[in-house]
Amino acid sequence: MKLYNTLTRKKQAFKPLKKGSARLYTCGPTVYHYAHIGNLRSYVFADVLERTLAFEGFAVKRVMNITDVGHLTSDADSGEDKVEREAKKEKKSVWDVSRFYADAFFRDCAELNIKKPSRVVRATDTVKDQIKLIQLLFKKGYAYETEQAVYFDISRCKAYGKLSGQSLEEKRVAARGEVVEDPDKRHPADFALWFKRAGRHKNHAMHWASPWGDGFPGWHIECSAISSKYLGQPFDIHTGGIDHIGTHHTNEIAQSEAAYGKPLAKVWMHNEYLVIDRAKMSKSKGAFITLADAKKRGFEPLAFRYLALTTHYRSQLHFSWESLGAAQRALQNLWEEITRTRTAKKSKSADSYLKKFKQRLSDDLDTPRALAVLWEAAKDPGLDQKSLLSFIKQADATLGLDLIKQSKRLAREQSSIPASIKERAEERWKLKKMKEFGKSDKIRLTLAKRGYEIQDQEQGYAIKRVKNQ
Ligand code: AMP
Ligand code: ZN
């Protein structure tokens, strides 16, 4: 299996650190708002990665954090804590806000068939571990304290920009535009390990005692503490969106590698953005779409999952309602295609499709091309029914599109259609093929009045019972 590693900028054969197992860490959501479909794209990608590794025979352990403290409105430590700001706005407690949005996130994930990682850990449940890690960084000379906070000294890190390729000087220039709210910070890009409940954070609602006074952890330290606690260091694969490369993941690497003197993760994988009108979808910009918005417009959640799979995770996913509509139709057609009974006299096995499918996925999770193989198989009239279904079942273990479940539902629906309706539909199809459109349309109308819709497809038609009839 080959995976693209952001760290080496190459596609490489995946070799686990421990034979037969794969240990993964995914940066979880910041729970101050509903996840938008861009965030969800990121978790569909991590889910496909987990499922593909399992399909390849690895025993997968995946850990994910929930950021419920310390992520400020700017990734570069300025502004307010996102959860605290939302709590003030909604006049709720910070705990209620983070619990509410974390629950909403997991409901979205369930509807998208995104498996819950083996372990999900809230940042606020590991503050003690984070404090210990900061103490270790002090001991090793990587941390310093000011009146407002404790910082990581990035100038002590020779390979600070190895993930992004950005030099320390470039980072300094980039950070110049940021609002530096602490005059005692040594380098503008030094990042907070701990914020004191002082100055601009003096009223911070979430706070814990620490050797540096009452306060709360910075954003990055939670991922370093949680990953080493539950996966050890190094572990195999770390995932997240590309926006995490320059700051969050760079800082995770800096602090974890400084503390333990060994690499944090072997492979770093990043999904590209979901974009709308060429701009990154983003929670802070307000104009974003949630899964609930899509459902309100009548879309099946899995239509979004299908759409996400039609684009490689390292390419931008251009979202529009039209593209989601096309994905929904394609998925429905795929479900229907699978239910079609195959009656070829000399049927063949689907093994060659399975082999091709595996090759595509193990080539850095090439889901668009894996889907193409699935379609080819579903449309192949010469395939043995049983063999096709066995292939579909295996393929769906990685794609998570409910292929068997939904096609069974459709088959049940089909079998409940009265024979008289089926006969009339067949008659209409024959007339249509003979280009007797007037007559065929008339039958279609009569059937519609009786509550059955005929949908023409590439190689036939489907009869649907129309709801509310
Ligand atoms: P957040 O809740 O902001 O911490 O983000 C959760 C995950 O979504 C992170 O891995 C981000 O990198 C990712 N992400 C944020 N915006 C997008 C987007 N527009 N497209 C794809 N992934 C995104
Ligand atoms: Zn993280």
Coordinates of C-alpha atoms and ligand atoms in Angstrom, one line a residue:
M1 CA 0.0 0.0 0.0
K2 CA 1.3 3.4 -1.0
L3 CA 0.5 6.6 0.9
Y4 CA 1.6 10.2 0.2
N5 CA 3.7 11.5 3.1
T6 CA 3.7 15.3 3.5
L7 CA 6.9 15.1 5.4
T8 CA 8.9 13.5 2.6
R9 CA 6.7 14.9 -0.2
K10 CA 6.6 11.5 -1.7
K11 CA 4.2 8.6 -2.2
Q12 CA 5.8 5.7 -0.2
A13 CA 5.1 2.1 0.6
F14 CA 3.4 2.0 4.0
K15 CA 5.5 0.0 6.4
P16 CA 4.0 -0.1 9.9
L17 CA 6.2 0.5 12.9
K18 CA 4.8 -2.7 14.5
K19 CA 4.2 -5.6 12.1
G20 CA 0.5 -6.1 11.3
S21 CA -0.8 -3.0 13.2
A22 CA -1.4 0.6 12.2
R23 CA -1.6 3.4 14.8
L24 CA -3.4 6.5 13.6
Y25 CA -4.0 9.9 15.1
T26 CA -6.6 12.4 13.7
C27 CA -6.9 16.0 14.8
G28 CA -10.5 16.2 15.9
P29 CA -12.9 19.1 15.6
T30 CA -12.9 22.4 17.6
V31 CA -16.4 22.2 19.1
Y32 CA -17.7 25.8 19.1
H33 CA -20.0 25.3 16.1
Y34 CA -21.6 22.7 13.9
A35 CA -19.0 21.0 11.6
H36 CA -19.3 22.2 8.0
I37 CA -19.1 19.9 5.1
G38 CA -15.4 20.9 4.6
N39 CA -14.6 19.6 8.1
L40 CA -16.6 16.5 7.3
R41 CA -14.6 15.9 4.1
S42 CA -11.6 15.7 6.4
Y43 CA -13.2 13.0 8.5
V44 CA -14.5 11.0 5.5
F45 CA -10.9 10.9 4.3
A46 CA -9.6 9.7 7.7
D47 CA -12.3 7.1 7.8
V48 CA -11.5 5.8 4.3
L49 CA -7.9 5.6 5.4
E50 CA -8.8 3.6 8.5
R51 CA -11.1 1.3 6.5
T52 CA -8.5 0.7 3.8
L53 CA -5.8 -0.2 6.3
A54 CA -8.2 -2.7 7.9
F55 CA -9.1 -4.0 4.5
E56 CA -5.3 -4.5 3.9
G57 CA -5.2 -6.6 7.0
F58 CA -3.8 -4.2 9.6
A59 CA -5.1 -4.1 13.1
V60 CA -6.0 -0.4 13.3
K61 CA -6.0 1.8 16.4
R62 CA -7.2 5.3 15.8
V63 CA -7.2 8.1 18.3
M64 CA -8.9 11.4 17.9
N65 CA -9.0 14.5 20.2
I66 CA -11.9 16.9 20.7
T67 CA -10.6 20.5 21.0
D68 CA -12.8 22.0 23.7
V69 CA -10.3 24.5 25.1
G70 CA -7.3 26.6 24.0
H71 CA -8.0 27.1 20.2
L72 CA -8.0 30.9 19.9
T73 CA -9.7 32.8 17.1
S74 CA -6.3 33.0 15.4
D75 CA -4.3 29.8 15.0
A76 CA -1.3 32.0 15.9
D77 CA -2.5 32.5 19.5
S78 CA -4.2 35.9 19.3
G79 CA -7.8 36.7 20.0
E80 CA -10.2 34.8 22.2
D81 CA -10.8 31.1 22.9
K82 CA -13.3 30.0 20.3
V83 CA -15.4 27.9 22.7
E84 CA -15.5 30.7 25.3
R85 CA -16.5 33.3 22.7
E86 CA -19.4 31.1 21.5
A87 CA -20.5 30.4 25.1
K88 CA -20.8 34.2 25.7
K89 CA -22.7 34.6 22.5
E90 CA -25.2 31.8 23.3
K91 CA -25.3 32.7 27.0
K92 CA -24.5 29.1 27.9
S93 CA -21.7 27.5 29.9
V94 CA -18.5 26.6 28.0
W95 CA -19.1 22.9 29.0
D96 CA -22.7 23.0 27.5
V97 CA -21.4 24.5 24.3
S98 CA -18.6 22.0 23.7
R99 CA -20.8 19.0 24.7
F100 CA -23.6 20.2 22.4
Y101 CA -21.4 20.6 19.3
A102 CA -19.4 17.5 20.0
D103 CA -22.6 15.5 20.1
A104 CA -23.8 17.1 16.9
F105 CA -20.5 16.3 15.3
F106 CA -20.8 12.6 16.1
R107 CA -24.4 12.5 14.8
D108 CA -23.1 13.9 11.5
C109 CA -20.3 11.3 11.4
A110 CA -22.8 8.5 12.1
E111 CA -25.0 9.6 9.2
L112 CA -21.9 9.6 7.0
N113 CA -20.9 6.2 8.1
I114 CA -17.7 7.6 9.6
K115 CA -16.6 5.1 12.2
K116 CA -15.9 6.4 15.6
P117 CA -12.2 6.1 16.3
S118 CA -11.1 3.5 18.9
R119 CA -10.6 6.3 21.3
V120 CA -11.9 9.9 21.4
V121 CA -10.4 12.1 24.0
R122 CA -11.4 15.6 25.0
A123 CA -8.6 18.1 25.6
T124 CA -10.1 19.1 28.9
D125 CA -9.8 15.5 30.2
T126 CA -6.1 15.5 29.7
V127 CA -4.9 18.8 31.2
K128 CA -2.7 16.9 33.7
D129 CA -0.9 15.1 30.9
Q130 CA -0.4 18.4 29.1
I131 CA 1.1 20.1 32.2
K132 CA 3.5 17.2 32.6
L133 CA 4.6 17.5 29.0
I134 CA 5.1 21.3 29.4
Q135 CA 7.2 20.5 32.5
L136 CA 9.3 18.2 30.5
L137 CA 9.8 20.9 27.8
F138 CA 11.0 23.3 30.6
K139 CA 13.4 20.7 31.8
K140 CA 14.9 20.3 28.3
G141 CA 15.2 24.0 27.8
Y142 CA 12.5 24.5 25.2
A143 CA 10.0 26.5 27.2
Y144 CA 10.0 29.9 28.8
E145 CA 7.6 31.9 30.9
T146 CA 6.3 35.4 30.6
E147 CA 3.8 37.3 32.7
Q148 CA 1.0 36.2 30.4
A149 CA 1.9 32.7 29.2
V150 CA 4.4 29.9 28.8
Y151 CA 5.9 29.6 25.3
F152 CA 7.7 27.1 23.2
D153 CA 11.0 28.6 22.0
I154 CA 11.0 27.7 18.3
S155 CA 14.5 29.1 17.8
R156 CA 15.8 26.0 19.8
C157 CA 14.4 23.7 17.1
K158 CA 16.7 23.2 14.1
A159 CA 14.2 21.4 12.0
Y160 CA 11.2 23.5 13.0
G161 CA 9.7 24.0 9.5
K162 CA 10.4 20.5 8.2
L163 CA 6.8 19.7 7.5
S164 CA 5.8 22.9 5.7
G165 CA 9.2 23.6 4.2
Q166 CA 9.1 27.1 5.7
S167 CA 12.3 28.5 7.3
L168 CA 12.3 30.2 10.7
E169 CA 13.0 33.5 8.9
E170 CA 10.0 33.0 6.6
K171 CA 7.9 32.2 9.6
R172 CA 9.1 35.4 11.3
V173 CA 8.1 37.5 8.3
A174 CA 4.7 35.7 8.1
A175 CA 4.1 36.3 11.8
R176 CA 4.7 40.0 11.4
G177 CA 1.2 40.6 10.3
E178 CA -0.2 38.8 13.4
V179 CA -1.3 40.8 16.4
V180 CA 1.4 40.1 19.0
E181 CA -0.3 40.5 22.3
D182 CA 2.6 39.7 24.5
P183 CA 5.7 42.0 24.3
D184 CA 7.8 39.4 26.2
K185 CA 7.5 36.8 23.5
R186 CA 11.0 36.1 22.1
H187 CA 10.1 35.2 18.5
P188 CA 6.8 36.3 17.0
A189 CA 6.1 32.7 16.0
D190 CA 6.8 31.2 19.4
F191 CA 3.6 29.5 20.4
A192 CA 1.7 29.2 23.7
L193 CA 2.0 26.0 25.7
W194 CA 0.0 27.5 28.6
F195 CA -2.0 30.7 28.9
K196 CA -2.2 32.3 32.3
R197 CA -5.5 33.4 33.6
A198 CA -4.2 37.0 33.4
G199 CA -4.3 40.0 31.1
R200 CA -6.6 39.3 28.2
H201 CA -7.5 35.9 29.6
K202 CA -8.2 37.0 33.2
N203 CA -11.8 36.0 32.9
H204 CA -11.3 32.7 31.1
A205 CA -14.0 30.4 32.4
M206 CA -12.1 27.1 32.0
H207 CA -9.0 27.1 34.1
W208 CA -6.7 24.7 36.0
A209 CA -4.0 25.0 38.6
S210 CA -0.5 24.6 37.2
P211 CA 3.2 25.3 38.2
W212 CA 2.7 28.6 36.3
G213 CA -0.4 29.6 38.0
D214 CA -4.1 29.2 37.1
G215 CA -4.7 29.0 33.4
F216 CA -5.4 26.8 30.4
P217 CA -3.4 24.9 27.8
G218 CA -2.5 26.3 24.4
W219 CA -4.1 24.5 21.4
H220 CA -1.2 22.3 20.1
I221 CA -0.1 20.7 23.3
E222 CA -3.3 18.6 23.6
C223 CA -2.5 16.6 20.5
S224 CA 1.0 15.9 21.5
A225 CA -0.1 14.8 25.0
I226 CA -3.0 12.7 23.8
S227 CA -1.2 10.9 21.0
S228 CA 1.8 9.9 23.1
K229 CA -0.5 8.8 25.9
Y230 CA -2.7 6.5 23.8
L231 CA -0.5 5.6 20.8
G232 CA 3.0 6.0 22.1
Q233 CA 5.7 7.8 20.1
P234 CA 6.4 7.4 17.3
F235 CA 3.1 6.2 15.8
D236 CA 2.3 5.4 12.2
I237 CA 0.1 8.0 10.6
H238 CA -1.1 11.4 11.6
T239 CA -4.0 13.0 9.6
G240 CA -5.6 16.4 9.3
G241 CA -6.5 19.1 6.8
I242 CA -3.8 21.0 4.9
D243 CA -4.5 24.1 6.9
H244 CA -2.8 22.3 9.8
I245 CA 0.6 21.9 8.1
G246 CA 2.1 25.3 8.7
T247 CA 1.1 25.9 12.3
H248 CA -0.7 23.2 14.2
H249 CA 1.2 20.1 13.0
T250 CA 4.5 22.0 12.8
N251 CA 4.0 22.9 16.4
E252 CA 2.9 19.4 17.4
I253 CA 6.1 18.0 15.9
A254 CA 8.3 20.6 17.5
Q255 CA 7.1 20.0 21.0
S256 CA 6.7 16.2 20.8
E257 CA 10.1 15.7 19.2
A258 CA 11.8 18.1 21.6
A259 CA 10.2 16.4 24.6
Y260 CA 10.9 12.8 23.7
G261 CA 13.8 13.0 21.3
K262 CA 12.2 10.9 18.6
P263 CA 9.8 11.4 15.7
L264 CA 6.2 12.0 16.4
A265 CA 4.7 10.2 13.5
K266 CA 6.1 8.4 10.5
V267 CA 3.6 9.4 7.9
W268 CA 1.8 12.7 7.7
M269 CA -1.3 12.8 5.6
H270 CA -3.4 15.9 4.7
N271 CA -6.6 16.3 2.9
E272 CA -7.1 19.3 0.5
Y273 CA -9.9 21.8 1.1
L274 CA -13.5 21.6 0.2
V275 CA -14.1 24.9 -1.7
I276 CA -17.2 26.8 -2.6
D277 CA -17.0 29.5 -5.3
R278 CA -13.2 28.9 -5.2
A279 CA -12.9 29.8 -1.5
K280 CA -12.1 27.5 1.4
M281 CA -15.2 26.7 3.4
S282 CA -14.5 27.9 6.9
K283 CA -16.4 28.0 10.2
S284 CA -15.1 31.4 11.1
K285 CA -16.2 33.0 7.8
G286 CA -19.9 32.3 8.5
A287 CA -20.8 31.3 4.9
F288 CA -20.6 27.5 5.4
I289 CA -22.9 24.6 4.8
T290 CA -23.6 21.9 7.3
L291 CA -24.9 18.4 6.7
A292 CA -28.2 19.5 8.3
D293 CA -28.5 22.2 5.5
A294 CA -28.1 19.5 2.9
K295 CA -30.7 17.3 4.6
K296 CA -33.1 20.2 4.7
R297 CA -32.8 20.4 0.9
G298 CA -33.7 16.8 0.6
F299 CA -30.3 15.2 0.2
E300 CA -29.3 11.9 1.7
P301 CA -26.2 12.3 3.9
L302 CA -24.5 9.5 2.0
A303 CA -24.8 11.6 -1.2
F304 CA -22.2 13.9 0.4
R305 CA -20.0 10.9 1.3
Y306 CA -20.3 9.7 -2.4
L307 CA -19.4 13.3 -3.6
A308 CA -16.3 13.3 -1.3
L309 CA -15.1 10.0 -2.7
T310 CA -15.4 11.2 -6.3
T311 CA -12.4 13.5 -5.8
H312 CA -9.0 12.4 -4.6
Y313 CA -8.4 13.6 -1.0
R314 CA -5.3 15.5 -2.2
S315 CA -7.3 17.6 -4.7
Q316 CA -9.7 20.4 -3.9
L317 CA -13.3 19.3 -3.8
H318 CA -15.4 22.0 -5.6
F319 CA -18.8 21.9 -3.9
S320 CA -22.0 23.1 -5.4
W321 CA -25.6 22.0 -4.9
E322 CA -25.6 20.8 -8.5
S323 CA -22.6 18.5 -7.8
L324 CA -24.3 17.2 -4.7
G325 CA -27.4 16.5 -6.7
A326 CA -25.4 14.6 -9.3
A327 CA -23.7 12.6 -6.6
Q328 CA -27.1 11.7 -5.1
R329 CA -28.4 10.5 -8.5
A330 CA -25.2 8.6 -9.1
L331 CA -25.5 6.9 -5.7
Q332 CA -29.1 6.0 -6.2
N333 CA -28.3 4.6 -9.7
L334 CA -25.5 2.6 -8.2
W335 CA -27.8 1.1 -5.5
E336 CA -30.3 0.3 -8.3
E337 CA -27.7 -1.2 -10.6
I338 CA -26.7 -3.6 -7.9
T339 CA -30.2 -4.8 -7.4
R340 CA -30.6 -5.7 -11.1
T341 CA -30.9 -9.4 -11.5
R342 CA -28.2 -10.8 -13.8
T343 CA -29.3 -13.6 -16.0
A344 CA -26.3 -14.3 -18.2
K345 CA -26.0 -17.9 -19.2
K346 CA -22.3 -18.0 -18.8
S347 CA -21.6 -15.9 -15.8
K348 CA -18.1 -14.9 -14.7
S349 CA -16.5 -14.2 -11.4
A350 CA -15.9 -10.6 -10.1
D351 CA -12.4 -11.4 -8.8
S352 CA -10.6 -9.3 -11.5
Y353 CA -12.7 -6.3 -10.4
L354 CA -11.8 -6.9 -6.8
K355 CA -8.1 -7.0 -7.6
K356 CA -8.3 -3.8 -9.6
F357 CA -10.4 -2.1 -6.9
K358 CA -7.8 -3.0 -4.3
Q359 CA -5.0 -1.7 -6.5
R360 CA -6.7 1.7 -6.9
L361 CA -7.3 2.1 -3.2
S362 CA -3.9 1.0 -2.1
D363 CA -2.5 3.6 -4.5
D364 CA -2.8 6.5 -2.0
L365 CA -6.5 6.0 -1.5
D366 CA -7.5 6.7 -5.1
T367 CA -11.2 6.6 -4.4
P368 CA -12.4 8.2 -7.7
R369 CA -10.7 5.4 -9.7
A370 CA -11.9 2.7 -7.2
L371 CA -15.4 4.0 -7.7
A372 CA -15.0 3.7 -11.4
V373 CA -14.1 0.0 -11.0
L374 CA -17.1 -0.5 -8.8
W375 CA -19.3 1.0 -11.5
E376 CA -17.7 -1.1 -14.2
A377 CA -18.5 -4.3 -12.2
A378 CA -22.1 -3.2 -11.4
K379 CA -22.8 -2.6 -15.1
D380 CA -21.2 -5.8 -16.3
P381 CA -24.1 -8.0 -17.4
G382 CA -21.9 -11.1 -17.5
L383 CA -21.1 -11.3 -13.8
D384 CA -22.2 -14.0 -11.6
Q385 CA -24.7 -12.4 -9.1
K386 CA -23.2 -14.0 -6.0
S387 CA -19.7 -13.1 -7.0
L388 CA -20.7 -9.5 -7.7
L389 CA -22.4 -9.2 -4.4
S390 CA -19.4 -10.6 -2.6
F391 CA -17.2 -8.0 -4.4
I392 CA -19.6 -5.2 -3.6
K393 CA -19.7 -6.2 0.1
Q394 CA -15.9 -6.1 0.3
A395 CA -15.6 -2.8 -1.6
D396 CA -18.2 -1.2 0.6
A397 CA -16.2 -2.1 3.7
T398 CA -13.8 0.6 2.6
L399 CA -16.2 3.0 0.8
G400 CA -19.0 2.9 3.4
L401 CA -21.9 3.7 1.0
D402 CA -24.4 1.2 2.4
L403 CA -24.4 -0.5 -1.0
I404 CA -25.7 -3.9 0.2
K405 CA -28.2 -2.4 2.7
Q406 CA -29.7 0.0 0.3
S407 CA -29.9 -2.3 -2.6
K408 CA -31.7 -4.8 -0.4
R409 CA -34.1 -2.1 0.5
L410 CA -34.7 -1.3 -3.1
A411 CA -35.1 -4.9 -4.0
R412 CA -37.8 -5.2 -1.2
E413 CA -39.5 -2.1 -2.7
Q414 CA -39.4 -3.7 -6.1
S415 CA -40.9 -6.9 -5.0
S416 CA -43.8 -5.1 -3.4
I417 CA -44.8 -3.6 -6.7
P418 CA -47.9 -5.3 -8.1
A419 CA -47.5 -7.5 -11.2
S420 CA -50.0 -5.4 -13.1
I421 CA -47.9 -2.3 -12.6
K422 CA -44.8 -4.1 -13.7
E423 CA -46.5 -5.4 -16.9
R424 CA -47.7 -1.9 -17.8
A425 CA -44.2 -0.5 -17.2
E426 CA -42.7 -3.2 -19.4
E427 CA -45.2 -2.4 -22.1
R428 CA -44.3 1.3 -21.9
W429 CA -40.6 0.4 -22.2
K430 CA -41.2 -1.6 -25.4
L431 CA -43.2 1.3 -26.8
K432 CA -40.5 3.7 -26.0
K433 CA -37.9 1.6 -27.6
M434 CA -40.1 1.5 -30.7
K435 CA -40.1 5.4 -30.5
E436 CA -43.9 5.4 -29.9
F437 CA -43.4 8.2 -27.5
G438 CA -47.0 9.4 -27.4
K439 CA -48.2 6.0 -26.3
S440 CA -45.4 5.4 -23.8
D441 CA -45.9 8.8 -22.2
K442 CA -49.6 8.0 -21.7
I443 CA -48.8 4.8 -19.8
R444 CA -46.3 6.7 -17.7
L445 CA -49.0 9.2 -16.8
T446 CA -51.5 6.5 -15.9
L447 CA -48.9 4.8 -13.7
A448 CA -48.0 8.2 -12.0
K449 CA -51.7 8.6 -11.2
R450 CA -51.6 5.2 -9.5
G451 CA -48.6 6.3 -7.4
Y452 CA -45.7 4.8 -9.4
E453 CA -43.0 6.8 -11.1
I454 CA -41.0 5.4 -14.0
Q455 CA -37.4 6.5 -14.1
D456 CA -35.5 5.8 -17.2
Q457 CA -31.9 4.7 -16.9
E458 CA -29.1 4.0 -19.3
Q459 CA -29.9 0.3 -19.7
G460 CA -33.5 0.1 -18.6
Y461 CA -35.9 1.7 -16.1
A462 CA -36.8 1.6 -12.5
I463 CA -40.3 1.7 -10.9
K464 CA -40.6 3.8 -7.8
R465 CA -43.5 4.0 -5.4
V466 CA -44.0 7.8 -5.0
K467 CA -44.2 8.9 -1.3
N468 CA -47.4 10.2 0.1
Q469 CA -49.6 8.4 -2.3
Ligands
AMP1 P1 -11.5 22.5 13.1 O1 -12.8 22.0 13.7 O2 -11.6 23.9 12.6 O3 -10.4 22.2 14.0 O4 -11.3 21.6 11.8 C1 -11.5 20.2 11.8 C2 -10.8 19.6 10.5 O5 -11.4 20.1 9.3 C3 -9.3 19.9 10.5 O6 -8.6 18.7 10.1 C4 -9.2 20.9 9.4 O7 -8.0 20.9 8.7 C5 -10.3 20.5 8.4 N1 -10.9 21.5 7.5 C6 -11.2 22.8 7.9 N2 -11.8 23.4 6.8 C7 -11.7 22.5 5.8 C8 -12.2 22.6 4.4 N3 -12.7 23.7 3.9 N4 -12.0 21.5 3.6 C9 -11.4 20.4 4.1 N5 -11.0 20.3 5.4 C10 -11.2 21.3 6.2
ZN2 ZN -4.0 18.2 16.5

